[in-house]
Coordinates of C-alpha atoms in Angstrom, one line a residue:
Chain A
X1 CA 88.4 -49.5 -27.1
X2 CA 89.9 -50.4 -23.8
X3 CA 93.6 -50.2 -23.3
X4 CA 94.8 -53.5 -22.1
X5 CA 96.7 -51.7 -19.3
X6 CA 93.3 -50.7 -17.8
X7 CA 92.0 -54.3 -17.4
X8 CA 91.5 -55.8 -14.1
X9 CA 93.4 -58.9 -13.4
X10 CA 90.2 -61.0 -13.7
X11 CA 89.3 -59.5 -17.0
X12 CA 92.9 -59.8 -18.4
X13 CA 92.9 -63.5 -17.3
X14 CA 89.7 -64.1 -19.3
X15 CA 91.2 -62.2 -22.4
X16 CA 94.4 -64.3 -22.2
X17 CA 92.4 -67.5 -22.1
X18 CA 89.9 -66.6 -24.7
X19 CA 92.9 -65.7 -27.1
X20 CA 91.7 -62.2 -27.4
X21 CA 95.2 -61.0 -26.7
X22 CA 98.6 -62.5 -25.7
X23 CA 100.7 -62.1 -22.5
X24 CA 103.1 -60.2 -24.6
X25 CA 100.4 -57.9 -25.9
X26 CA 99.4 -57.3 -22.2
X27 CA 103.1 -56.6 -21.2
X28 CA 103.5 -54.3 -24.1
X29 CA 100.4 -52.3 -23.0
X30 CA 101.7 -52.0 -19.4
X31 CA 105.1 -50.9 -20.6
X32 CA 103.6 -48.4 -22.9
X33 CA 101.6 -47.1 -20.1
X34 CA 104.8 -46.7 -18.0
X35 CA 106.6 -45.0 -20.8
X36 CA 104.0 -42.3 -20.5
X37 CA 103.4 -42.1 -16.8
X38 CA 106.8 -42.7 -15.2
X39 CA 108.1 -39.2 -16.2
X40 CA 105.2 -37.8 -13.9
X41 CA 105.2 -40.5 -11.3
X42 CA 108.5 -42.2 -10.7
X43 CA 106.6 -45.4 -9.5
X44 CA 109.4 -47.7 -10.5
X45 CA 113.0 -47.9 -9.5
X46 CA 113.8 -50.7 -12.0
X47 CA 111.9 -52.0 -15.1
X48 CA 113.2 -55.5 -15.9
X49 CA 112.3 -55.4 -19.5
X50 CA 114.2 -58.5 -20.5
X51 CA 113.1 -60.7 -17.7
X52 CA 109.5 -59.6 -18.3
X53 CA 109.6 -60.4 -21.9
X54 CA 110.9 -63.9 -21.2
X55 CA 108.2 -64.6 -18.7
X56 CA 105.5 -63.2 -21.0
X57 CA 106.6 -65.4 -23.9
X58 CA 106.7 -68.3 -21.6
X59 CA 103.3 -67.6 -20.3
X60 CA 101.9 -67.5 -23.9
X61 CA 103.3 -70.9 -24.6
X62 CA 101.7 -72.2 -21.3
X63 CA 98.4 -70.4 -22.2
X64 CA 98.3 -72.1 -25.6
X65 CA 98.7 -75.4 -23.9
X66 CA 95.6 -74.8 -21.7
X67 CA 97.4 -73.9 -18.5
X68 CA 94.8 -72.8 -16.0
X69 CA 96.9 -70.9 -13.4
X70 CA 94.9 -67.6 -12.6
X71 CA 98.0 -65.3 -12.7
X72 CA 99.5 -66.8 -15.8
X73 CA 100.8 -63.9 -18.0
X74 CA 99.5 -61.2 -15.5
X75 CA 102.1 -58.1 -15.3
X76 CA 102.8 -57.3 -11.7
X77 CA 105.1 -55.0 -9.9
X78 CA 107.2 -55.7 -6.7
X79 CA 108.1 -53.2 -4.0
X80 CA 111.8 -52.9 -4.1
X81 CA 112.3 -54.3 -0.7
X82 CA 111.3 -57.7 -2.0
X83 CA 114.5 -59.5 -3.2
X84 CA 114.5 -60.7 -6.8
X85 CA 117.3 -62.8 -8.3
X86 CA 119.6 -60.9 -10.6
X87 CA 117.4 -57.9 -10.6
X88 CA 118.6 -54.8 -8.7
X89 CA 117.0 -54.5 -5.2
X90 CA 117.8 -51.4 -3.1
X91 CA 115.0 -50.9 -0.6
X92 CA 115.3 -47.3 -2.0
X93 CA 118.5 -47.0 0.0
X94 CA 122.0 -45.8 -1.1
X95 CA 123.5 -48.5 1.1
X96 CA 122.2 -51.2 -1.4
X97 CA 122.7 -49.3 -4.6
X98 CA 123.6 -51.7 -7.4
X99 CA 122.9 -54.9 -5.4
X100 CA 121.8 -57.8 -7.5
X101 CA 120.4 -60.5 -5.1
X102 CA 121.6 -64.1 -5.6
X103 CA 118.2 -65.4 -4.7
X104 CA 114.4 -64.8 -5.0
X105 CA 112.4 -64.2 -1.9
X106 CA 109.5 -66.6 -1.3
X107 CA 106.7 -64.3 -2.5
X108 CA 108.6 -63.6 -5.7
X109 CA 109.4 -67.2 -6.5
X110 CA 105.7 -68.1 -5.8
X111 CA 104.5 -65.4 -8.2
X112 CA 107.0 -66.8 -10.8
X113 CA 105.8 -70.3 -10.2
X114 CA 102.3 -68.9 -10.7
X115 CA 103.3 -67.7 -14.1
X116 CA 103.2 -63.9 -13.3
X117 CA 105.1 -61.5 -15.2
X118 CA 107.2 -59.3 -13.0
X119 CA 107.4 -56.0 -14.8
X120 CA 109.7 -54.2 -12.3
X121 CA 110.6 -53.0 -8.8
X122 CA 108.7 -50.1 -7.2
X123 CA 109.8 -47.1 -5.2
X124 CA 109.4 -46.9 -1.4
X125 CA 110.4 -44.9 1.6
X126 CA 113.8 -46.2 2.3
X127 CA 113.7 -49.5 4.1
X128 CA 110.0 -49.0 4.2
X129 CA 110.2 -46.3 6.8
X130 CA 107.8 -43.5 6.0
X131 CA 104.2 -42.8 4.9
X132 CA 104.7 -40.7 1.7
X133 CA 107.4 -42.4 -0.5
X134 CA 109.4 -39.1 -0.1
X135 CA 112.1 -40.9 2.0
X136 CA 113.6 -42.7 -1.0
X137 CA 117.2 -42.2 -1.9
X138 CA 116.2 -42.1 -5.5
X139 CA 113.6 -39.4 -5.4
X140 CA 110.0 -39.4 -4.5
X141 CA 106.9 -41.0 -6.3
X142 CA 104.0 -38.7 -7.1
X143 CA 100.3 -39.4 -6.8
X144 CA 98.7 -40.2 -10.2
X145 CA 95.5 -38.3 -9.1
X146 CA 97.5 -35.0 -8.6
X147 CA 101.2 -35.0 -9.0
X148 CA 101.6 -32.2 -6.4
X149 CA 100.5 -34.8 -3.8
X150 CA 102.3 -37.9 -2.3
X151 CA 101.0 -41.4 -3.1
X152 CA 101.4 -42.4 0.5
X153 CA 103.8 -44.9 1.7
X154 CA 105.9 -46.8 2.2
X155 CA 104.5 -48.9 -0.7
X156 CA 103.8 -45.7 -2.7
X157 CA 105.4 -46.9 -5.9
X158 CA 103.4 -50.1 -6.0
X159 CA 100.1 -48.2 -5.3
X160 CA 100.8 -45.6 -8.0
X161 CA 101.7 -48.2 -10.5
X162 CA 98.6 -50.1 -10.0
X163 CA 96.4 -46.9 -9.9
X164 CA 97.8 -45.7 -13.3
X165 CA 98.1 -49.0 -15.0
X166 CA 101.8 -49.5 -15.3
X167 CA 101.0 -52.8 -13.7
X168 CA 97.9 -54.7 -13.3
X169 CA 98.6 -55.7 -9.6
X170 CA 101.5 -55.2 -7.2
X171 CA 102.9 -56.4 -3.8
X172 CA 104.0 -54.2 -1.1
X173 CA 104.9 -54.7 2.6
X174 CA 102.9 -53.4 5.5
X175 CA 104.6 -52.7 9.0
X176 CA 102.4 -49.8 10.2
X177 CA 100.1 -49.2 7.3
X178 CA 102.5 -49.2 4.4
X179 CA 100.1 -51.2 2.0
X180 CA 96.7 -49.8 3.1
X181 CA 97.6 -46.0 3.6
X182 CA 99.1 -45.7 0.0
X183 CA 96.1 -47.8 -1.4
X184 CA 93.9 -45.3 0.3
X185 CA 95.6 -42.3 -1.1
X186 CA 95.7 -43.7 -4.7
X187 CA 92.2 -45.2 -5.0
X188 CA 93.5 -48.8 -5.0
X189 CA 92.7 -51.9 -2.9
X190 CA 95.4 -52.9 -0.5
X191 CA 95.5 -55.7 2.0
X192 CA 97.7 -56.6 4.8
X193 CA 97.2 -60.3 5.7
X194 CA 97.4 -62.0 9.1
X195 CA 101.0 -61.9 10.3
X196 CA 102.7 -65.2 9.3
X197 CA 100.4 -65.9 6.4
X198 CA 102.9 -64.8 3.7
X199 CA 106.6 -65.8 4.2
X200 CA 109.0 -62.9 5.0
X201 CA 111.9 -64.8 3.5
X202 CA 113.5 -62.3 1.0
X203 CA 111.6 -59.4 2.4
X204 CA 114.3 -57.0 3.5
X205 CA 113.5 -56.7 7.2
X206 CA 112.3 -53.5 8.9
X207 CA 110.4 -54.6 12.0
X208 CA 110.3 -58.4 12.1
X209 CA 107.4 -58.8 14.4
X210 CA 105.2 -56.5 12.4
X211 CA 106.2 -56.7 8.7
X212 CA 103.9 -58.5 6.3
X213 CA 103.8 -58.8 2.5
X214 CA 100.4 -58.1 0.9
X215 CA 98.7 -57.3 -2.4
X216 CA 97.7 -54.1 -4.1
X217 CA 95.1 -54.2 -6.9
X218 CA 92.4 -52.2 -8.6
X219 CA 89.5 -54.5 -7.2
X220 CA 88.9 -56.6 -4.2
X221 CA 88.6 -59.9 -6.2
X222 CA 92.0 -59.1 -7.9
X223 CA 93.6 -58.5 -4.4
X224 CA 92.2 -61.8 -3.1
X225 CA 93.7 -63.6 -6.2
X226 CA 97.0 -62.0 -5.6
X227 CA 97.2 -62.9 -2.0
X228 CA 96.0 -66.5 -2.7
X229 CA 99.0 -67.0 -4.9
X230 CA 101.6 -66.2 -2.2
X231 CA 100.2 -67.5 1.1
X232 CA 101.4 -70.6 2.9
X233 CA 104.0 -72.0 5.3
X234 CA 107.6 -71.6 4.4
X235 CA 110.4 -73.6 6.1
X236 CA 112.7 -70.5 5.3
X237 CA 110.6 -68.3 7.6
X238 CA 110.1 -69.7 11.1
X239 CA 107.4 -67.2 11.8
X240 CA 105.3 -68.2 8.8
X241 CA 102.0 -69.9 9.8
X242 CA 102.2 -73.6 9.8
X243 CA 98.4 -74.3 10.2
X244 CA 95.6 -74.4 7.7
X245 CA 95.4 -71.3 5.5
X246 CA 92.2 -69.4 5.7
X247 CA 89.9 -69.2 2.6
X248 CA 90.4 -65.8 1.0
X249 CA 88.0 -65.5 -2.0
X250 CA 85.3 -68.1 -1.2
X251 CA 82.8 -65.7 0.2
X252 CA 83.3 -62.7 -2.0
X253 CA 79.6 -62.8 -3.4
X254 CA 78.0 -63.5 -0.1
X255 CA 77.1 -59.9 1.0
X256 CA 76.9 -58.7 4.5
X257 CA 73.4 -59.7 5.6
X258 CA 73.5 -61.0 9.2
X259 CA 77.2 -59.9 9.7
X260 CA 78.1 -57.9 12.8
X261 CA 80.2 -54.9 12.0
X262 CA 81.9 -52.8 14.6
X263 CA 82.7 -49.1 14.1
X264 CA 85.7 -48.1 16.0
X265 CA 84.8 -45.2 18.2
X266 CA 88.3 -43.9 18.7
X267 CA 88.8 -43.6 14.9
X268 CA 85.5 -42.0 14.2
X269 CA 85.9 -38.4 15.3
X270 CA 88.3 -35.8 16.1
X271 CA 91.6 -35.9 14.2
X272 CA 90.0 -37.4 11.0
X273 CA 89.2 -35.2 8.2
X274 CA 85.4 -34.3 8.0
X275 CA 85.2 -35.3 4.4
X276 CA 86.8 -38.7 5.1
X277 CA 84.5 -39.2 8.1
X278 CA 81.4 -38.3 6.0
X279 CA 82.3 -40.8 3.3
X280 CA 82.9 -43.5 5.8
X281 CA 79.7 -42.8 7.5
X282 CA 77.8 -43.1 4.2
X283 CA 79.4 -46.5 3.5
X284 CA 78.5 -47.7 7.0
X285 CA 74.9 -46.7 6.6
X286 CA 74.7 -48.7 3.3
X287 CA 76.3 -51.7 5.0
X288 CA 73.6 -51.5 7.6
X289 CA 70.9 -51.1 4.8
X290 CA 72.5 -54.2 3.1
X291 CA 71.6 -56.2 6.3
X292 CA 74.7 -55.9 8.5
X293 CA 74.1 -55.3 12.2
X294 CA 76.4 -52.3 12.9
X295 CA 77.4 -51.3 16.4
X296 CA 80.0 -48.9 17.8
X297 CA 82.8 -50.6 19.5
X298 CA 85.6 -48.9 21.8
X299 CA 89.2 -50.0 21.8
X300 CA 90.6 -48.0 24.6
X301 CA 94.2 -49.2 24.2
X302 CA 94.3 -47.9 20.6
X303 CA 95.1 -44.6 22.1
X304 CA 98.6 -46.0 22.9
X305 CA 99.1 -47.9 19.6
X306 CA 101.2 -45.2 17.9
X307 CA 103.4 -44.6 20.9
X308 CA 104.1 -48.4 21.4
X309 CA 104.7 -48.8 17.7
X310 CA 107.4 -46.0 17.7
X311 CA 109.3 -48.0 20.4
X312 CA 108.9 -51.5 18.8
X313 CA 109.6 -50.7 15.2
X314 CA 112.6 -48.6 15.8
X315 CA 114.0 -51.1 18.2
X316 CA 113.5 -54.0 15.7
X317 CA 114.9 -51.9 12.8
X318 CA 118.0 -51.0 14.7
X319 CA 118.7 -54.8 15.1
X320 CA 117.8 -55.7 11.6
X321 CA 119.7 -52.9 9.9
X322 CA 122.9 -53.9 11.8
X323 CA 123.6 -56.2 8.8
X324 CA 124.4 -53.2 6.4
X325 CA 128.0 -52.9 7.4
X326 CA 130.0 -52.6 4.1
X327 CA 131.2 -56.2 4.2
X328 CA 128.8 -58.6 2.4
X329 CA 126.9 -56.3 0.0
X330 CA 126.2 -52.7 -1.1
X331 CA 128.1 -49.7 -0.2
X332 CA 131.4 -49.4 1.4
X333 CA 133.2 -46.2 2.5
X334 CA 136.8 -46.9 3.3
X335 CA 138.3 -46.4 6.7
X336 CA 141.5 -47.2 8.6
X337 CA 139.9 -50.0 10.5
X338 CA 136.9 -52.2 10.1
X339 CA 134.8 -50.4 12.7
X340 CA 135.7 -47.0 11.0
X341 CA 134.7 -48.4 7.6
X342 CA 131.4 -49.7 9.0
X343 CA 130.6 -46.3 10.7
X344 CA 131.4 -44.2 7.7
X345 CA 129.6 -46.6 5.3
X346 CA 126.5 -46.5 7.5
X347 CA 126.6 -42.7 7.8
X348 CA 126.8 -42.4 4.1
X349 CA 124.5 -45.1 3.1
X350 CA 121.4 -44.5 5.4
X351 CA 119.1 -41.5 4.8
X352 CA 117.9 -39.2 7.7
X353 CA 114.7 -41.1 8.6
X354 CA 116.4 -44.5 8.7
X355 CA 119.4 -43.0 10.7
X356 CA 116.9 -41.5 13.1
X357 CA 115.1 -44.8 13.7
X358 CA 118.2 -46.8 14.1
X359 CA 119.4 -44.3 16.7
X360 CA 116.1 -44.3 18.4
X361 CA 116.0 -48.1 18.5
X362 CA 119.6 -48.5 19.6
X363 CA 118.8 -46.1 22.5
X364 CA 115.6 -47.9 23.5
X365 CA 117.4 -51.2 23.4
X366 CA 120.5 -50.1 25.2
X367 CA 121.5 -51.3 28.7
X368 CA 119.0 -50.2 31.4
X369 CA 116.2 -49.1 29.0
X370 CA 115.3 -52.4 27.4
X371 CA 112.3 -53.2 29.7
X372 CA 111.3 -49.6 30.1
X373 CA 110.8 -49.2 26.4
X374 CA 110.7 -52.4 24.4
X375 CA 109.3 -54.6 27.1
X376 CA 106.7 -52.1 28.1
X377 CA 105.6 -51.5 24.5
X378 CA 105.3 -55.3 24.0
X379 CA 103.0 -55.4 27.1
X380 CA 100.9 -52.6 25.7
X381 CA 100.7 -54.6 22.5
X382 CA 99.0 -57.5 24.7
X383 CA 96.6 -54.9 26.1
X384 CA 95.6 -53.9 22.5
X385 CA 95.3 -57.5 21.5
X386 CA 93.0 -58.0 24.4
X387 CA 90.9 -55.1 23.3
X388 CA 90.7 -56.6 19.9
X389 CA 89.9 -60.0 21.2
X390 CA 87.0 -58.6 23.2
X391 CA 85.6 -56.7 20.3
X392 CA 85.8 -59.8 18.0
X393 CA 83.7 -61.6 20.6
X394 CA 80.9 -59.2 19.7
X395 CA 81.4 -58.4 16.0
X396 CA 82.8 -60.2 12.8
X397 CA 84.7 -57.2 11.7
X398 CA 85.8 -53.7 12.6
X399 CA 85.7 -50.7 10.3
X400 CA 87.3 -47.2 10.2
X401 CA 88.8 -44.8 7.7
X402 CA 92.2 -46.0 6.5
X403 CA 93.9 -42.7 6.6
X404 CA 92.9 -39.6 8.6
X405 CA 93.3 -37.5 5.5
X406 CA 93.4 -37.8 1.6
X407 CA 96.8 -37.4 -0.2
X408 CA 98.8 -34.6 1.3
X409 CA 101.2 -32.3 -0.7
X410 CA 104.6 -33.3 -1.5
X411 CA 107.0 -31.7 1.2
X412 CA 104.1 -30.9 3.6
X413 CA 105.3 -33.4 6.3
X414 CA 108.9 -33.8 5.7
X415 CA 110.2 -30.9 8.0
X416 CA 109.0 -32.5 11.3
X417 CA 109.3 -36.4 11.6
X418 CA 106.5 -36.5 14.1
X419 CA 103.8 -35.1 11.8
X420 CA 104.5 -37.9 9.3
X421 CA 103.9 -40.6 11.9
X422 CA 100.3 -39.4 12.3
X423 CA 99.5 -40.6 8.9
X424 CA 99.4 -44.1 10.3
X425 CA 97.0 -43.6 13.3
X426 CA 94.3 -45.7 11.8
X427 CA 96.4 -48.6 10.5
X428 CA 99.0 -49.3 13.0
X429 CA 96.9 -51.0 15.7
X430 CA 96.3 -54.1 13.5
X431 CA 100.1 -54.5 12.8
X432 CA 100.6 -54.6 16.6
X433 CA 97.7 -57.2 16.9
X434 CA 99.0 -59.2 14.0
X435 CA 95.4 -59.2 12.4
X436 CA 94.5 -58.7 8.8
X437 CA 93.0 -55.5 7.4
X438 CA 92.2 -54.2 4.0
X439 CA 91.6 -50.6 2.4
X440 CA 88.9 -50.2 -0.3
X441 CA 88.4 -46.9 -2.2
X442 CA 85.0 -45.5 -1.6
X443 CA 85.0 -42.1 -3.4
X444 CA 86.7 -38.8 -4.0
X445 CA 86.9 -35.7 -1.8
X446 CA 86.2 -32.2 -3.1
X447 CA 89.8 -31.9 -4.3
X448 CA 89.2 -35.0 -6.5
X449 CA 91.4 -37.2 -4.2
X450 CA 90.5 -40.8 -3.3
X451 CA 89.3 -41.8 0.2
X452 CA 89.8 -45.4 1.6
X453 CA 87.7 -47.5 4.0
X454 CA 89.4 -49.9 6.2
X455 CA 88.0 -53.3 7.3
X456 CA 89.8 -55.2 10.1
X457 CA 89.3 -58.8 11.0
X458 CA 90.6 -61.2 13.6
X459 CA 93.8 -63.2 12.9
X460 CA 93.1 -65.7 10.1
X461 CA 89.8 -63.9 9.4
X462 CA 90.6 -63.2 5.8
X463 CA 87.5 -64.8 4.4
X464 CA 85.1 -62.5 6.2
X465 CA 87.3 -59.6 5.7
X466 CA 87.3 -59.9 1.9
X467 CA 83.6 -60.8 2.1
X468 CA 82.9 -57.4 3.6
X469 CA 85.5 -55.6 1.4
X470 CA 83.7 -57.0 -1.8
X471 CA 80.4 -55.7 -0.5
X472 CA 81.9 -52.3 0.4
X473 CA 83.2 -52.3 -3.2
X474 CA 79.8 -53.0 -4.7
X475 CA 78.1 -50.5 -2.5
X476 CA 80.6 -47.7 -3.1
X477 CA 80.8 -48.3 -6.9
X478 CA 84.0 -46.4 -7.1
X479 CA 84.9 -46.5 -10.8
X480 CA 86.9 -43.2 -11.1
X481 CA 90.5 -43.5 -12.6
X482 CA 93.2 -41.0 -12.2
X483 CA 93.5 -38.5 -15.1
X484 CA 97.1 -39.8 -15.9
X485 CA 95.7 -43.2 -16.5
X486 CA 93.1 -41.9 -19.1
X487 CA 95.3 -39.5 -20.8
X488 CA 96.1 -40.4 -24.5
X489 CA 98.6 -43.0 -24.5
X490 CA 101.5 -42.4 -27.0
X491 CA 102.7 -45.4 -28.9
X492 CA 106.4 -45.4 -29.0
Chain B
X1 CA 84.7 -38.5 20.5
X2 CA 88.1 -39.5 18.9
X3 CA 90.2 -40.0 21.9
X4 CA 93.0 -41.7 20.1
X5 CA 93.9 -39.1 17.6
X6 CA 93.4 -36.2 20.0
X7 CA 95.5 -37.6 22.7
X8 CA 98.1 -38.9 20.3
X9 CA 98.5 -35.5 18.8
X10 CA 98.7 -33.7 22.2
X11 CA 100.9 -36.4 23.7
X12 CA 103.4 -36.2 20.9
X13 CA 103.8 -32.7 20.3
X14 CA 104.0 -31.1 23.8
X15 CA 105.9 -31.7 27.0
X16 CA 102.8 -31.4 29.1
X17 CA 100.0 -33.3 27.4
X18 CA 96.5 -32.4 27.9
X19 CA 95.3 -35.6 29.4
X20 CA 97.7 -35.5 32.3
X21 CA 99.9 -38.2 31.3
X22 CA 103.0 -36.3 32.4
X23 CA 101.5 -36.2 35.9
X24 CA 100.9 -39.9 36.0
X25 CA 104.4 -40.5 34.8
X26 CA 105.7 -39.0 38.0
X27 CA 104.9 -42.3 39.7
X28 CA 106.4 -44.4 36.9
X29 CA 108.8 -47.1 38.1
X30 CA 111.0 -46.5 35.1
X31 CA 113.7 -44.0 34.8
X32 CA 112.8 -41.3 32.3
X33 CA 115.6 -40.2 30.0
X34 CA 116.5 -36.5 30.7
X35 CA 119.6 -36.3 28.6
X36 CA 120.3 -38.7 25.8
X37 CA 124.1 -39.5 25.4
X38 CA 123.6 -39.3 21.6
X39 CA 127.2 -39.7 21.0
X40 CA 127.2 -43.0 22.8
X41 CA 124.0 -44.1 20.9
X42 CA 125.7 -43.2 17.5
X43 CA 128.8 -45.2 18.5
X44 CA 126.6 -48.2 19.5
X45 CA 124.8 -48.0 16.2
X46 CA 128.1 -47.6 14.3
X47 CA 127.1 -44.4 12.5
X48 CA 129.7 -41.8 12.1
X49 CA 127.9 -38.5 12.5
X50 CA 129.1 -35.0 12.4
X51 CA 128.7 -32.7 15.5
X52 CA 125.8 -30.9 13.8
X53 CA 124.1 -34.2 13.1
X54 CA 124.6 -35.5 16.6
X55 CA 123.0 -32.2 17.9
X56 CA 119.9 -32.4 15.6
X57 CA 119.3 -36.2 16.1
X58 CA 119.7 -35.8 19.8
X59 CA 117.1 -33.1 19.9
X60 CA 114.8 -35.1 17.7
X61 CA 115.1 -38.3 19.7
X62 CA 114.3 -36.4 23.0
X63 CA 111.3 -35.0 21.3
X64 CA 110.2 -38.4 19.9
X65 CA 110.8 -40.2 23.2
X66 CA 108.3 -37.8 25.0
X67 CA 105.6 -40.1 23.7
X68 CA 107.3 -43.0 25.4
X69 CA 106.0 -41.7 28.7
X70 CA 102.5 -42.4 27.6
X71 CA 103.3 -46.0 27.2
X72 CA 105.3 -46.1 30.4
X73 CA 102.4 -44.6 32.3
X74 CA 100.1 -47.6 31.6
X75 CA 99.9 -50.1 34.4
X76 CA 100.9 -53.4 33.0
X77 CA 101.8 -55.5 36.1
X78 CA 101.2 -59.2 35.3
X79 CA 100.6 -58.5 31.6
X80 CA 102.8 -60.7 29.3
X81 CA 104.6 -59.2 26.4
X82 CA 103.4 -60.0 23.0
X83 CA 106.1 -60.9 20.5
X84 CA 104.3 -63.0 18.0
X85 CA 100.7 -62.7 17.4
X86 CA 99.8 -66.3 16.6
X87 CA 100.0 -69.1 19.1
X88 CA 103.0 -70.8 17.6
X89 CA 105.8 -72.0 19.8
X90 CA 108.5 -73.9 18.0
X91 CA 109.0 -74.1 14.3
X92 CA 110.4 -77.2 13.1
X93 CA 111.4 -78.2 9.5
X94 CA 112.9 -81.5 8.3
X95 CA 116.6 -81.7 9.1
X96 CA 117.7 -82.5 5.6
X97 CA 120.5 -81.0 3.4
X98 CA 119.1 -78.7 0.7
X99 CA 120.7 -76.5 -1.9
X100 CA 122.3 -73.3 -0.8
X101 CA 124.2 -70.5 -2.3
X102 CA 127.6 -71.3 -3.8
X103 CA 130.5 -69.4 -2.4
X104 CA 130.9 -67.4 -5.6
X105 CA 127.2 -66.4 -5.4
X106 CA 127.5 -65.3 -1.8
X107 CA 130.6 -63.3 -2.5
X108 CA 129.3 -61.7 -5.6
X109 CA 127.7 -58.6 -4.1
X110 CA 130.6 -57.9 -1.7
X111 CA 132.5 -54.6 -2.0
X112 CA 135.9 -56.5 -1.6
X113 CA 136.9 -60.1 -1.6
X114 CA 140.1 -62.1 -1.5
X115 CA 140.8 -65.8 -2.0
X116 CA 137.1 -66.7 -1.5
X117 CA 136.6 -64.5 1.7
X118 CA 135.1 -61.2 2.4
X119 CA 137.9 -58.7 2.7
X120 CA 137.8 -56.0 5.4
X121 CA 140.3 -53.4 6.8
X122 CA 142.2 -54.2 9.9
X123 CA 140.1 -55.1 12.8
X124 CA 142.4 -53.7 15.5
X125 CA 143.8 -50.3 15.5
X126 CA 147.3 -51.0 16.8
X127 CA 148.7 -47.5 15.8

């Protein structure tokens, strides 16, 4: 018999509506799974048992009354940089230890309005800065496929929870690949929508011109359903998109016949693990067999994406994280003057990677350097957007591996900060362009670790992106689950 | 074939990158930072670091900033900077009074408060 924690969101929704089980049953199954797996993974920072119970009971009442909302009663996890009213929110930083926000972010409140059950808050690299979830002040998250490996990051807790069944779906944030790369490393589906599609109100800001909230799920239709629940203009976020929302799940069954698919030359060779490349190539061949018109596309400016990103992101982070000063929330270390208090608080509260990026950004924005660093990086961003625009004149979507490697070992890249930055070479360009992209699992490497396939689309091109993603999912037929998810579940 | 990853790796890890970016940078109109005054940067960022930490971060920043020369070497004359990817200029919302946090809620997370205000140590050091 299938454990309820292993159901897709779609299947769980059908089961709830048919009366096969209740939302409380579903929550119990997910919490039982967490009770077994958390000792190995540390995907969660906080489990909101009381709040989840109340939400599940309310969902059961609504279900009994025939309420049709698709996420009603579905247990979901939120990355701990998404603020939740009354539930501790730390962004994995000491500086916010114990903080209970007085409000819900827009994504959280839309999910509550959709009847979802928020199980808890997941671990991340501190303030979402990192690619392995090792930069958490509360300890790393492990990969459910092999606990000696990282789950990717920064949304590693959300990805690990979904992979192992301690949530049916989750949300993360993606600034340079922080949803897609952990999805790739954990065998889950992760989507970064077009910049502005999901409100950033209540997302603890890292780099405001790049940050986007998006879903992580076990299937492409599930990811689409999650995203549909949170998109839309929000008066609380002046950068949220105020035009018509693109369709997301309308074309999931349409296949790829007649679509033009571009393979990104610069992400198809050296620097990418051979097994990852081979798996990617196989899927591309199948897409071609399925009727897609596959061509190779060069994006010359992508060569500069990583360098531009590591000027823009630290610059914006240094401004955003100025708010953590020991005055209004979080940690305070006493000092003789306010300035001394602030400097001591920030030294104590921020971890090394966050400190490094604040310093880098402060330097890049300081007098005399602003235009040379930030201004120039923003112009390079325009060059990159021009490359993408010209590519999308010829093809409907672009494809590449999501991550240059499968999951690496815990501790392998922590000594030199630069080596960690390369983990995002395939994902960063779409953040700079503001475009949507999704990672879909396509197989395992020889070590039994998942490989992800990335599909990129032009801004507001979610419909065709999910259309191709759904076909990739069908063609790859990836049904493996991590061993931790299939181990005998102990009933407490 | 994979220019991006190869050049990115070489450009980040070495003083002289293989593709000759360093050479091109010689003609850059921008001043390249030779020495970073890390103490000043830490002060601007309001982070109290020890001498050892200053030395370590100073070294790491210089190393990381080597990649900036790649970006600076690109000709971008007449290129407009991108700050927002969608063609949105002004974002208006109705100018109406809506509910906001109460004072107690706003103060609830503060490390120190007094009489409905955030309380901080003295601002000016007059000693």
